Amino acid sequence: NIQMALHNSNVNRLMAFGIAGLSVVADSMAALKYDEVYPIRDEDGLTIGFRRGHPNREIPQYGNDDDRVDSLAVKVVSRLHEELDKQPLYRGAKATLSVLTITSNLVYGKATGSTPDGRVQGEAFAPGANPMHGRDKNGALASLSSVAKLPYSKCMDGISNTFCLLPNALGQGNGRFKNLATLLDGYFSHQGHHLNINVLSPDVLREAHAHPEKFPNLTIRVSGYAVRFNRLTPEQREEVMARTMHSASVVTMAKRDNDHELYQSEEADVRSMEGIDLGAKLGSVYSLETFSTTDGPGIRTNVFLQGCPKRCLFCCNPETQALADPKKHPEFAMSSCELTSLVGKYSEWLKPRGGGITVSGGEALVQPDFVSDVFQRVHGLGLTTCLDTACYGNKPRWDKVLPHTDHVLLCLKGMDNDVAARVAQVSPEEMAKSKEFARYIRDQYPNIKITLRWVLMKDITDTDSELDALVDFAKELGSVFHAVELIPYHELGREKWTA
């Protein structure tokens, strides 16, 4: 009949096998490779946990586009498939492998003891090929890149990546759909094969967990399938809520003491850094956020530099304030060539819709030579450049960076210099430079587009006089003015100040 006619005459017999806890294995292997890990035994000599010899040492973790650990995950799936392929199977079947758990990651986690990566006994595995919850800290693109490295030729039964985004992560308006399409296109261009996307609000999930009867139709992707949230068990709902939900977020805590001062380290051997011998510049970089839709056009990678002379009342990244000589603080040292290489890995995501790199801080203009060289190299990749600044320095310093800048996000602390000084905790004369900086761009660099960022603080920057002055200033900038971005005051960095 017709159905049989459509069958392959050469029948392929397959036998399916699966991996659960891949990220646990990869992170555990990384802990063993890059630290000293010792078993903790009970009175019967049974291993009940592990301790690291250097608990403060930074260990690479799967989900951050770090080949030191991602290569271990690749090796695990490749070696397992090779070994399965050696086994004689029923009726000559060929082994296929999947990295897909549905909800069994909870069941397997319950039955598994503590592991060298720091996971405790009974803790759920991450679903499918996902990084462990909260460990993919370098943003959405880094997380996607790690999973995309898994070879589909070894896992032809499927590699499931269940990916969560906060609603604001995709930007505003119709741009959200285009950004999502770009995200998908980039993942598949990196040889990714299966992506389940949730756009979820943690607040909604918490409310639906506490009162499932109020959300009878709330549907989410779990791991390869969709289900109504209230049909999951309480444990399953808690596991979903623990997953990483990506957005352009406040940078994570730095290594510091309670006064936000940096620890002194041994001097870095800068000669060994990528491109230094060929003229690359050395900079002090705190962290990267690989995915942002709110810091310039398109999808962007944000680079947070170390060092800022201001002490703003609303600063959510106080750990980036201390000035750090990269030669004396190798934990921050990065060459402009190395940074450009990192950004270049995400060019399939960044190029569409005028995306690129945004350099923030700290204060980006504290390191003008580094920023200038990075911007020139990034332009060579066909990406756009954006300077996120509150202004620092003088015209010779500005002239190093502005010729290679496409967009400026200028954070005005206040229109009245005394108000701005109160917010930034520096002199009124210093704060007057931010307006001078914008006028200088208008007069000397008319192709740059300026977005004025304005944090609304009650009775400080939300007064009629301040807002009227802001409007007048925007008009004064003429053709270089792009938009005013009103930012509600928030306390996302509160725990950093109270730590």
Tab-separated table of C-alpha atoms in Angstrom:
chain	number	residue	atom	x	y	z
A	1	ASN	CA	0.000	0.000	0.000
A	2	ILE	CA	0.962	3.655	-0.140
A	3	GLN	CA	2.257	3.734	3.465
A	4	MET	CA	4.621	0.800	2.838
A	5	ALA	CA	5.756	2.363	-0.437
A	6	LEU	CA	7.045	5.361	1.509
A	7	HIS	CA	9.164	3.196	3.815
A	8	ASN	CA	12.897	3.066	3.314
A	9	SER	CA	13.704	-0.250	1.679
A	10	ASN	CA	16.931	-0.353	3.661
A	11	VAL	CA	15.542	-0.432	7.194
A	12	ASN	CA	17.730	1.196	9.839
A	13	ARG	CA	17.362	-0.483	13.206
A	14	LEU	CA	18.175	1.928	16.017
A	15	MET	CA	18.429	1.487	19.780
A	16	ALA	CA	18.150	4.649	21.854
A	17	PHE	CA	20.315	5.543	24.840
A	18	GLY	CA	20.294	8.736	26.880
A	19	ILE	CA	22.429	10.976	29.064
A	20	ALA	CA	21.133	12.720	32.171
A	21	GLY	CA	23.232	15.134	34.211
A	22	LEU	CA	25.723	16.033	31.473
A	23	SER	CA	26.428	19.453	32.983
A	24	VAL	CA	27.021	17.856	36.415
A	25	VAL	CA	29.584	15.499	34.890
A	26	ALA	CA	31.330	18.292	32.944
A	27	ASP	CA	31.484	20.629	35.956
A	28	SER	CA	32.666	17.795	38.220
A	29	MET	CA	35.452	16.909	35.796
A	30	ALA	CA	36.436	20.582	35.627
A	31	ALA	CA	36.581	20.755	39.437
A	32	LEU	CA	38.853	17.702	39.502
A	33	LYS	CA	41.042	19.096	36.734
A	34	TYR	CA	41.396	22.691	37.923
A	35	ASP	CA	41.337	22.227	41.708
A	36	GLU	CA	42.149	19.627	44.313
A	37	VAL	CA	38.982	17.765	45.351
A	38	TYR	CA	38.849	15.468	48.365
A	39	PRO	CA	36.094	13.010	49.337
A	40	ILE	CA	34.281	13.388	52.641
A	41	ARG	CA	33.611	9.978	54.199
A	42	ASP	CA	31.294	8.821	56.962
A	43	GLU	CA	32.243	6.481	59.806
A	44	ASP	CA	31.790	3.491	57.484
A	45	GLY	CA	34.186	4.912	54.933
A	46	LEU	CA	31.469	5.730	52.406
A	47	THR	CA	31.782	8.963	50.411
A	48	ILE	CA	29.034	11.367	51.425
A	49	GLY	CA	30.392	14.564	49.875
A	50	PHE	CA	33.392	16.433	48.542
A	51	ARG	CA	35.475	19.423	49.540
A	52	ARG	CA	37.683	21.551	47.353
A	53	GLY	CA	41.247	22.344	48.293
A	54	HIS	CA	40.876	25.931	47.102
A	55	PRO	CA	37.202	26.881	47.493
A	56	ASN	CA	37.816	30.485	46.390
A	57	ARG	CA	39.521	29.470	43.168
A	58	GLU	CA	37.472	30.225	40.084
A	59	ILE	CA	36.640	26.978	38.295
A	60	PRO	CA	35.312	26.972	34.710
A	61	GLN	CA	31.664	25.943	34.530
A	62	TYR	CA	29.691	24.631	31.585
A	63	GLY	CA	27.375	27.246	30.084
A	64	ASN	CA	29.825	30.166	29.895
A	65	ASP	CA	31.380	29.449	26.478
A	66	ASP	CA	34.599	28.320	28.151
A	67	ASP	CA	36.373	25.623	26.161
A	68	ARG	CA	38.183	24.386	29.269
A	69	VAL	CA	34.946	22.821	30.492
A	70	ASP	CA	32.829	22.722	27.327
A	71	SER	CA	35.431	20.447	25.745
A	72	LEU	CA	34.911	18.021	28.637
A	73	ALA	CA	31.171	17.859	27.887
A	74	VAL	CA	31.961	17.208	24.217
A	75	LYS	CA	34.406	14.489	25.214
A	76	VAL	CA	31.821	12.782	27.448
A	77	VAL	CA	29.148	12.484	24.751
A	78	SER	CA	31.665	11.536	22.069
A	79	ARG	CA	33.345	8.854	24.141
A	80	LEU	CA	30.039	7.408	25.340
A	81	HIS	CA	28.731	7.171	21.783
A	82	GLU	CA	31.957	5.519	20.627
A	83	GLU	CA	31.716	2.912	23.384
A	84	LEU	CA	28.037	2.248	22.677
A	85	ASP	CA	28.870	1.823	19.017
A	86	LYS	CA	31.216	-1.049	19.921
A	87	GLN	CA	28.461	-3.069	21.586
A	88	PRO	CA	26.536	-5.803	19.720
A	89	LEU	CA	22.878	-4.784	19.891
A	90	TYR	CA	19.609	-6.576	19.192
A	91	ARG	CA	19.200	-7.514	15.513
A	92	GLY	CA	22.252	-5.488	14.598
A	93	ALA	CA	20.718	-2.214	15.746
A	94	LYS	CA	22.801	0.948	15.760
A	95	ALA	CA	23.130	2.905	18.999
A	96	THR	CA	21.763	6.440	19.086
A	97	LEU	CA	22.238	8.874	21.945
A	98	SER	CA	20.105	11.683	23.339
A	99	VAL	CA	20.705	14.430	25.889
A	100	LEU	CA	17.064	14.758	26.854
A	101	THR	CA	15.548	14.203	30.299
A	102	ILE	CA	11.912	15.430	30.142
A	103	THR	CA	11.354	15.658	33.947
A	104	SER	CA	13.530	12.679	34.911
A	105	ASN	CA	16.327	15.089	35.876
A	106	LEU	CA	14.553	15.349	39.242
A	107	VAL	CA	14.290	11.570	39.639
A	108	TYR	CA	17.937	10.965	38.760
A	109	GLY	CA	19.049	13.846	40.975
A	110	LYS	CA	17.172	12.398	43.944
A	111	ALA	CA	18.951	9.075	43.489
A	112	THR	CA	22.432	10.575	43.101
A	113	GLY	CA	24.771	11.506	45.928
A	114	SER	CA	26.842	14.662	46.193
A	115	THR	CA	29.158	15.359	43.270
A	116	PRO	CA	32.559	17.106	42.986
A	117	ASP	CA	31.027	20.150	41.281
A	118	GLY	CA	29.365	21.211	44.548
A	119	ARG	CA	25.949	19.752	43.844
A	120	VAL	CA	24.537	18.240	47.038
A	121	GLN	CA	22.932	14.838	47.480
A	122	GLY	CA	19.431	14.685	46.050
A	123	GLU	CA	19.645	17.994	44.173
A	124	ALA	CA	18.029	17.870	40.735
A	125	PHE	CA	20.171	17.720	37.624
A	126	ALA	CA	19.740	20.413	35.001
A	127	PRO	CA	17.281	19.334	32.297
A	128	GLY	CA	18.647	17.907	29.067
A	129	ALA	CA	21.800	19.623	27.841
A	130	ASN	CA	21.229	22.726	29.988
A	131	PRO	CA	23.927	24.155	32.251
A	132	MET	CA	23.239	23.670	35.950
A	133	HIS	CA	20.876	26.268	37.385
A	134	GLY	CA	22.530	29.641	37.918
A	135	ARG	CA	25.963	28.615	36.677
A	136	ASP	CA	25.708	30.142	33.186
A	137	LYS	CA	26.679	33.629	34.317
A	138	ASN	CA	28.088	35.146	31.132
A	139	GLY	CA	24.752	35.769	29.487
A	140	ALA	CA	22.443	34.156	26.991
A	141	LEU	CA	24.823	33.949	24.037
A	142	ALA	CA	27.570	32.291	26.065
A	143	SER	CA	25.084	29.749	27.405
A	144	LEU	CA	23.765	28.958	23.935
A	145	SER	CA	27.299	28.680	22.547
A	146	SER	CA	28.285	26.082	25.144
A	147	VAL	CA	25.350	23.814	24.316
A	148	ALA	CA	25.802	24.277	20.559
A	149	LYS	CA	29.287	22.743	20.821
A	150	LEU	CA	27.829	19.298	21.587
A	151	PRO	CA	28.255	17.235	18.406
A	152	TYR	CA	24.896	16.305	16.916
A	153	SER	CA	26.590	13.496	14.974
A	154	LYS	CA	27.108	11.758	18.334
A	155	CYS	CA	23.649	12.598	19.727
A	156	MET	CA	21.277	12.057	16.826
A	157	ASP	CA	18.436	11.171	19.157
A	158	GLY	CA	18.335	14.828	20.180
A	159	ILE	CA	20.080	17.528	22.215
A	160	SER	CA	17.459	19.373	24.221
A	161	ASN	CA	18.193	22.902	25.425
A	162	THR	CA	15.306	24.412	27.386
A	163	PHE	CA	16.126	28.101	27.503
A	164	CYS	CA	14.498	30.774	29.671
A	165	LEU	CA	14.370	34.517	29.043
A	166	LEU	CA	12.865	37.274	31.142
A	167	PRO	CA	10.181	39.246	29.270
A	168	ASN	CA	12.327	42.410	29.103
A	169	ALA	CA	15.321	40.524	27.681
A	170	LEU	CA	14.040	40.719	24.109
A	171	GLY	CA	13.649	44.500	24.123
A	172	GLN	CA	10.593	46.581	23.317
A	173	GLY	CA	7.765	46.568	20.772
A	174	ASN	CA	8.121	44.839	17.419
A	175	GLY	CA	11.852	44.605	17.957
A	176	ARG	CA	11.208	41.736	20.372
A	177	PHE	CA	10.148	39.405	17.540
A	178	LYS	CA	13.167	40.337	15.433
A	179	ASN	CA	15.531	39.858	18.359
A	180	LEU	CA	14.051	36.438	19.064
A	181	ALA	CA	14.462	35.463	15.404
A	182	THR	CA	18.077	36.644	15.500
A	183	LEU	CA	18.652	34.618	18.662
A	184	LEU	CA	17.335	31.471	16.956
A	185	ASP	CA	19.237	32.083	13.712
A	186	GLY	CA	22.486	32.562	15.605
A	187	TYR	CA	22.012	29.362	17.607
A	188	PHE	CA	21.403	27.281	14.496
A	189	SER	CA	24.314	28.897	12.659
A	190	HIS	CA	26.457	27.646	15.550
A	191	GLN	CA	25.229	24.115	14.789
A	192	GLY	CA	22.625	24.031	17.544
A	193	HIS	CA	19.716	21.708	16.730
A	194	HIS	CA	16.935	21.920	19.309
A	195	LEU	CA	15.915	24.922	21.387
A	196	ASN	CA	12.865	25.225	23.632
A	197	ILE	CA	12.315	28.865	24.599
A	198	ASN	CA	10.348	30.097	27.590
A	199	VAL	CA	9.741	33.819	28.059
A	200	LEU	CA	8.814	33.804	31.720
A	201	SER	CA	8.287	36.195	34.589
A	202	PRO	CA	9.619	34.807	37.900
A	203	ASP	CA	6.918	36.760	39.735
A	204	VAL	CA	4.176	35.094	37.697
A	205	LEU	CA	5.712	31.655	38.272
A	206	ARG	CA	5.939	32.218	42.021
A	207	GLU	CA	2.317	33.348	42.138
A	208	ALA	CA	1.204	30.385	40.014
A	209	HIS	CA	3.188	28.030	42.262
A	210	ALA	CA	1.505	29.385	45.383
A	211	HIS	CA	-1.962	29.602	43.784
A	212	PRO	CA	-2.102	27.221	40.791
A	213	GLU	CA	-5.875	27.544	40.607
A	214	LYS	CA	-5.469	31.191	39.513
A	215	PHE	CA	-3.449	30.217	36.431
A	216	PRO	CA	-5.263	27.273	34.830
A	217	ASN	CA	-3.858	27.934	31.338
A	218	LEU	CA	-0.265	28.962	32.102
A	219	THR	CA	1.757	26.766	29.740
A	220	ILE	CA	5.549	26.359	29.712
A	221	ARG	CA	8.188	24.318	27.960
A	222	VAL	CA	9.720	21.785	30.350
A	223	SER	CA	12.186	19.808	28.242
A	224	GLY	CA	11.034	19.063	24.735
A	225	TYR	CA	7.325	19.361	25.428
A	226	ALA	CA	4.771	21.882	26.655
A	227	VAL	CA	2.696	21.409	29.774
A	228	ARG	CA	0.363	23.451	31.921
A	229	PHE	CA	2.324	24.697	34.894
A	230	ASN	CA	-0.315	23.647	37.430
A	231	ARG	CA	-0.110	20.025	36.264
A	232	LEU	CA	3.514	19.744	37.390
A	233	THR	CA	4.210	18.480	40.880
A	234	PRO	CA	5.323	21.082	43.448
A	235	GLU	CA	8.873	19.713	43.164
A	236	GLN	CA	8.827	20.017	39.384
A	237	ARG	CA	7.542	23.586	39.593
A	238	GLU	CA	10.309	24.508	42.035
A	239	GLU	CA	12.913	23.058	39.661
A	240	VAL	CA	11.557	25.155	36.787
A	241	MET	CA	11.702	28.306	38.939
A	242	ALA	CA	15.335	27.558	39.856
A	243	ARG	CA	16.504	27.604	36.237
A	244	THR	CA	18.591	30.474	34.888
A	245	MET	CA	16.372	33.137	33.354
A	246	HIS	CA	18.485	35.269	31.080
A	247	SER	CA	18.396	39.009	30.731
A	248	ALA	CA	20.810	41.894	30.516
A	249	SER	CA	21.469	41.931	34.237
A	250	VAL	CA	23.476	43.652	36.927
A	251	VAL	CA	27.014	42.291	36.868
A	252	THR	CA	27.841	39.729	39.529
A	253	MET	CA	29.891	40.256	42.675
A	254	ALA	CA	33.596	40.940	42.307
A	255	LYS	CA	36.438	39.794	44.514
A	256	ARG	CA	36.623	42.618	47.043
A	257	ASP	CA	36.517	43.505	50.721
A	258	ASN	CA	33.730	45.401	52.468
A	259	ASP	CA	35.181	48.758	51.435
A	260	HIS	CA	35.019	47.811	47.731
A	261	GLU	CA	38.812	47.785	47.617
A	262	LEU	CA	40.635	45.261	45.473
A	263	TYR	CA	42.954	42.613	46.777
A	264	GLN	CA	46.567	42.975	45.698
A	265	SER	CA	47.723	40.233	43.356
A	266	GLU	CA	50.978	39.237	41.745
A	267	GLU	CA	51.892	41.203	38.626
A	268	ALA	CA	50.516	39.813	35.398
A	269	ASP	CA	52.804	38.663	32.618
A	270	VAL	CA	51.230	40.864	29.968
A	271	ARG	CA	53.640	39.690	27.272
A	272	SER	CA	51.804	36.385	27.041
A	273	MET	CA	48.402	38.005	26.424
A	274	GLU	CA	46.841	37.751	22.991
A	275	GLY	CA	48.047	40.410	20.552
A	276	ILE	CA	50.163	42.445	23.007
A	277	ASP	CA	53.292	41.823	20.942
A	278	LEU	CA	51.414	43.111	17.874
A	279	GLY	CA	50.271	46.390	19.412
A	280	ALA	CA	47.094	45.396	21.214
A	281	LYS	CA	46.223	47.469	24.293
A	282	LEU	CA	45.893	46.162	27.834
A	283	GLY	CA	42.739	46.931	29.792
A	284	SER	CA	41.060	46.177	33.081
A	285	VAL	CA	37.805	44.285	32.386
A	286	TYR	CA	35.410	43.288	35.130
A	287	SER	CA	32.968	41.099	33.198
A	288	LEU	CA	31.017	40.507	30.007
A	289	GLU	CA	27.270	40.189	29.485
A	290	THR	CA	26.977	38.476	26.118
A	291	PHE	CA	23.309	39.299	25.448
A	292	SER	CA	21.669	42.689	25.752
A	293	THR	CA	18.848	44.360	23.821
A	294	THR	CA	18.671	47.522	25.941
A	295	ASP	CA	22.129	49.059	25.499
A	296	GLY	CA	22.135	50.211	21.904
A	297	PRO	CA	20.653	48.909	18.633
A	298	GLY	CA	20.169	45.226	17.901
A	299	ILE	CA	21.631	42.483	20.059
A	300	ARG	CA	24.800	43.550	21.845
A	301	THR	CA	27.566	42.230	24.027
A	302	ASN	CA	28.182	44.469	27.047
A	303	VAL	CA	31.684	44.862	28.418
A	304	PHE	CA	31.951	46.168	31.971
A	305	LEU	CA	35.307	47.825	32.644
A	306	GLN	CA	36.893	48.164	36.063
A	307	GLY	CA	37.354	51.619	37.554
A	308	CYS	CA	35.139	54.680	38.080
A	309	PRO	CA	35.893	57.993	39.844
A	310	LYS	CA	32.223	58.646	40.655
A	311	ARG	CA	30.281	57.216	43.600
A	312	CYS	CA	26.704	57.493	42.374
A	313	LEU	CA	23.903	57.085	44.900
A	314	PHE	CA	22.107	54.602	42.624
A	315	CYS	CA	25.192	52.644	41.503
A	316	CYS	CA	24.250	48.976	41.148
A	317	ASN	CA	27.820	47.876	40.380
A	318	PRO	CA	29.907	49.314	43.246
A	319	GLU	CA	32.411	46.500	42.857
A	320	THR	CA	33.518	48.044	39.541
A	321	GLN	CA	34.434	51.411	41.117
A	322	ALA	CA	37.943	50.703	42.408
A	323	LEU	CA	40.656	51.559	39.897
A	324	ALA	CA	42.715	48.503	38.986
A	325	ASP	CA	46.038	48.489	37.161
A	326	PRO	CA	45.706	45.375	34.961
A	327	LYS	CA	49.403	44.630	35.415
A	328	LYS	CA	48.935	44.385	39.181
A	329	HIS	CA	45.493	42.753	39.044
A	330	PRO	CA	45.701	39.944	36.469
A	331	GLU	CA	42.187	38.791	37.369
A	332	PHE	CA	40.946	41.858	35.422
A	333	ALA	CA	43.654	42.019	32.736
A	334	MET	CA	42.545	41.524	29.128
A	335	SER	CA	44.039	42.614	25.836
A	336	SER	CA	41.979	44.432	23.226
A	337	CYS	CA	42.764	41.590	20.820
A	338	GLU	CA	41.493	38.959	23.261
A	339	LEU	CA	38.298	40.904	23.930
A	340	THR	CA	37.638	41.343	20.222
A	341	SER	CA	38.139	37.619	19.651
A	342	LEU	CA	35.540	36.878	22.330
A	343	VAL	CA	33.037	39.284	20.821
A	344	GLY	CA	33.729	37.930	17.354
A	345	LYS	CA	32.478	34.501	18.400
A	346	TYR	CA	28.984	35.986	18.674
A	347	SER	CA	29.002	37.927	15.397
A	348	GLU	CA	26.168	35.804	13.918
A	349	TRP	CA	23.974	37.080	16.726
A	350	LEU	CA	25.330	40.626	16.793
A	351	LYS	CA	25.551	41.657	13.127
A	352	PRO	CA	21.835	41.672	12.255
A	353	ARG	CA	19.929	44.877	12.956
A	354	GLY	CA	23.049	46.940	13.650
A	355	GLY	CA	24.148	45.085	16.781
A	356	GLY	CA	27.627	45.037	18.212
A	357	ILE	CA	29.529	45.885	21.379
A	358	THR	CA	28.698	48.298	24.200
A	359	VAL	CA	31.517	49.276	26.556
A	360	SER	CA	30.345	50.323	29.999
A	361	GLY	CA	31.815	50.426	33.462
A	362	GLY	CA	32.858	51.429	35.857
A	363	GLU	CA	33.558	54.386	33.572
A	364	ALA	CA	34.701	53.499	30.056
A	365	LEU	CA	36.557	56.790	29.488
A	366	VAL	CA	38.945	55.958	32.339
A	367	GLN	CA	40.609	53.600	29.825
A	368	PRO	CA	40.484	55.535	26.505
A	369	ASP	CA	43.401	53.810	24.762
A	370	PHE	CA	41.960	50.371	25.462
A	371	VAL	CA	38.416	51.344	24.420
A	372	SER	CA	39.681	53.041	21.256
A	373	ASP	CA	41.613	49.959	20.155
A	374	VAL	CA	38.697	47.640	20.960
A	375	PHE	CA	36.295	49.818	18.948
A	376	GLN	CA	38.611	49.886	15.936
A	377	ARG	CA	38.999	46.117	15.993
A	378	VAL	CA	35.251	45.567	16.440
A	379	HIS	CA	34.537	47.811	13.452
A	380	GLY	CA	36.796	45.485	11.504
A	381	LEU	CA	34.334	42.677	12.291
A	382	GLY	CA	31.455	44.661	10.782
A	383	LEU	CA	29.880	45.393	14.191
A	384	THR	CA	28.750	48.709	15.650
A	385	THR	CA	30.221	50.369	18.740
A	386	CYS	CA	28.451	52.017	21.655
A	387	LEU	CA	29.999	54.003	24.514
A	388	ASP	CA	28.052	53.860	27.798
A	389	THR	CA	29.434	56.709	29.892
A	390	ALA	CA	28.729	59.448	32.399
A	391	CYS	CA	31.743	61.341	30.956
A	392	TYR	CA	35.245	61.603	32.324
A	393	GLY	CA	38.375	63.478	31.354
A	394	ASN	CA	38.971	66.109	28.690
A	395	LYS	CA	38.851	66.613	24.926
A	396	PRO	CA	42.178	64.880	24.138
A	397	ARG	CA	40.901	61.833	26.023
A	398	TRP	CA	37.528	61.979	24.255
A	399	ASP	CA	39.227	62.311	20.865
A	400	LYS	CA	40.857	58.922	21.333
A	401	VAL	CA	37.491	57.150	21.522
A	402	LEU	CA	34.896	59.209	19.645
A	403	PRO	CA	36.298	58.757	16.093
A	404	HIS	CA	35.513	55.045	16.434
A	405	THR	CA	32.141	55.387	18.189
A	406	ASP	CA	28.725	54.948	16.546
A	407	HIS	CA	26.426	55.442	19.546
A	408	VAL	CA	26.750	57.084	22.955
A	409	LEU	CA	24.603	56.315	25.980
A	410	LEU	CA	25.194	59.358	28.180
A	411	CYS	CA	24.020	59.029	31.763
A	412	LEU	CA	23.225	62.521	32.998
A	413	LYS	CA	23.094	62.545	36.781
A	414	GLY	CA	21.246	65.857	36.827
A	415	MET	CA	20.849	68.983	34.720
A	416	ASP	CA	21.701	71.360	37.542
A	417	ASN	CA	25.378	70.768	38.296
A	418	ASP	CA	24.770	70.830	42.034
A	419	VAL	CA	22.061	68.177	41.685
A	420	ALA	CA	24.345	66.065	39.508
A	421	ALA	CA	27.176	66.466	42.021
A	422	ARG	CA	24.893	65.335	44.836
A	423	VAL	CA	23.979	62.190	42.888
A	424	ALA	CA	27.499	61.337	41.669
A	425	GLN	CA	29.298	62.574	44.805
A	426	VAL	CA	31.930	64.536	42.894
A	427	SER	CA	32.316	68.284	42.340
A	428	PRO	CA	29.789	70.364	40.336
A	429	GLU	CA	32.645	71.387	38.039
A	430	GLU	CA	33.319	67.747	37.214
A	431	MET	CA	29.633	67.085	36.505
A	432	ALA	CA	29.437	70.067	34.117
A	433	LYS	CA	31.694	68.067	31.783
A	434	SER	CA	28.922	65.640	30.829
A	435	LYS	CA	26.964	68.389	29.073
A	436	GLU	CA	30.162	69.781	27.563
A	437	PHE	CA	30.884	66.255	26.272
A	438	ALA	CA	27.507	66.021	24.529
A	439	ARG	CA	27.932	69.453	22.930
A	440	TYR	CA	31.425	68.463	21.784
A	441	ILE	CA	29.979	65.412	20.034
A	442	ARG	CA	27.344	67.634	18.391
A	443	ASP	CA	29.998	70.017	17.067
A	444	GLN	CA	32.828	67.619	16.195
A	445	TYR	CA	31.260	64.175	15.634
A	446	PRO	CA	27.841	64.743	14.034
A	447	ASN	CA	27.493	61.120	12.872
A	448	ILE	CA	27.317	59.814	16.443
A	449	LYS	CA	23.846	59.306	17.916
A	450	ILE	CA	23.378	60.205	21.602
A	451	THR	CA	20.819	58.636	23.887
A	452	LEU	CA	20.414	60.542	27.154
A	453	ARG	CA	19.889	58.226	30.112
A	454	TRP	CA	18.006	59.650	33.059
A	455	VAL	CA	17.433	57.888	36.378
A	456	LEU	CA	14.241	59.080	38.059
A	457	MET	CA	14.878	59.721	41.767
A	458	LYS	CA	12.089	61.135	43.878
A	459	ASP	CA	12.439	64.856	44.615
A	460	ILE	CA	15.923	64.875	43.074
A	461	THR	CA	15.741	64.206	39.333
A	462	ASP	CA	11.953	63.977	38.853
A	463	THR	CA	11.276	67.652	39.564
A	464	ASP	CA	9.715	69.936	36.972
A	465	SER	CA	12.832	72.102	36.786
A	466	GLU	CA	15.134	69.128	36.147
A	467	LEU	CA	12.878	67.531	33.546
A	468	ASP	CA	12.258	70.823	31.732
A	469	ALA	CA	16.017	71.409	31.590
A	470	LEU	CA	16.498	67.867	30.241
A	471	VAL	CA	14.033	68.518	27.396
A	472	ASP	CA	15.709	71.835	26.528
A	473	PHE	CA	19.122	70.161	26.489
A	474	ALA	CA	17.893	67.375	24.192
A	475	LYS	CA	16.625	70.013	21.756
A	476	GLU	CA	19.960	71.825	21.964
A	477	LEU	CA	21.807	68.721	20.729
A	478	GLY	CA	20.043	68.836	17.375
A	479	SER	CA	20.670	66.013	14.909
A	480	VAL	CA	22.948	63.951	17.171
A	481	PHE	CA	20.145	63.508	19.708
A	482	HIS	CA	18.455	60.117	19.402
A	483	ALA	CA	16.278	59.587	22.487
A	484	VAL	CA	15.801	60.101	26.201
A	485	GLU	CA	15.769	56.832	28.134
A	486	LEU	CA	13.912	57.174	31.435
A	487	ILE	CA	15.172	54.629	33.975
A	488	PRO	CA	13.140	53.974	37.130
A	489	TYR	CA	15.163	53.967	40.312
A	490	HIS	CA	15.731	50.374	41.463
A	491	GLU	CA	17.671	48.534	44.145
A	492	LEU	CA	19.068	45.612	42.130
A	493	GLY	CA	22.505	46.117	43.637
A	494	ARG	CA	21.406	46.488	47.266
A	495	GLU	CA	22.949	43.184	48.382
A	496	LYS	CA	26.340	44.356	47.115
A	497	TRP	CA	26.310	47.350	49.428
A	498	THR	CA	25.117	45.359	52.424
A	499	ALA	CA	27.396	42.331	51.865
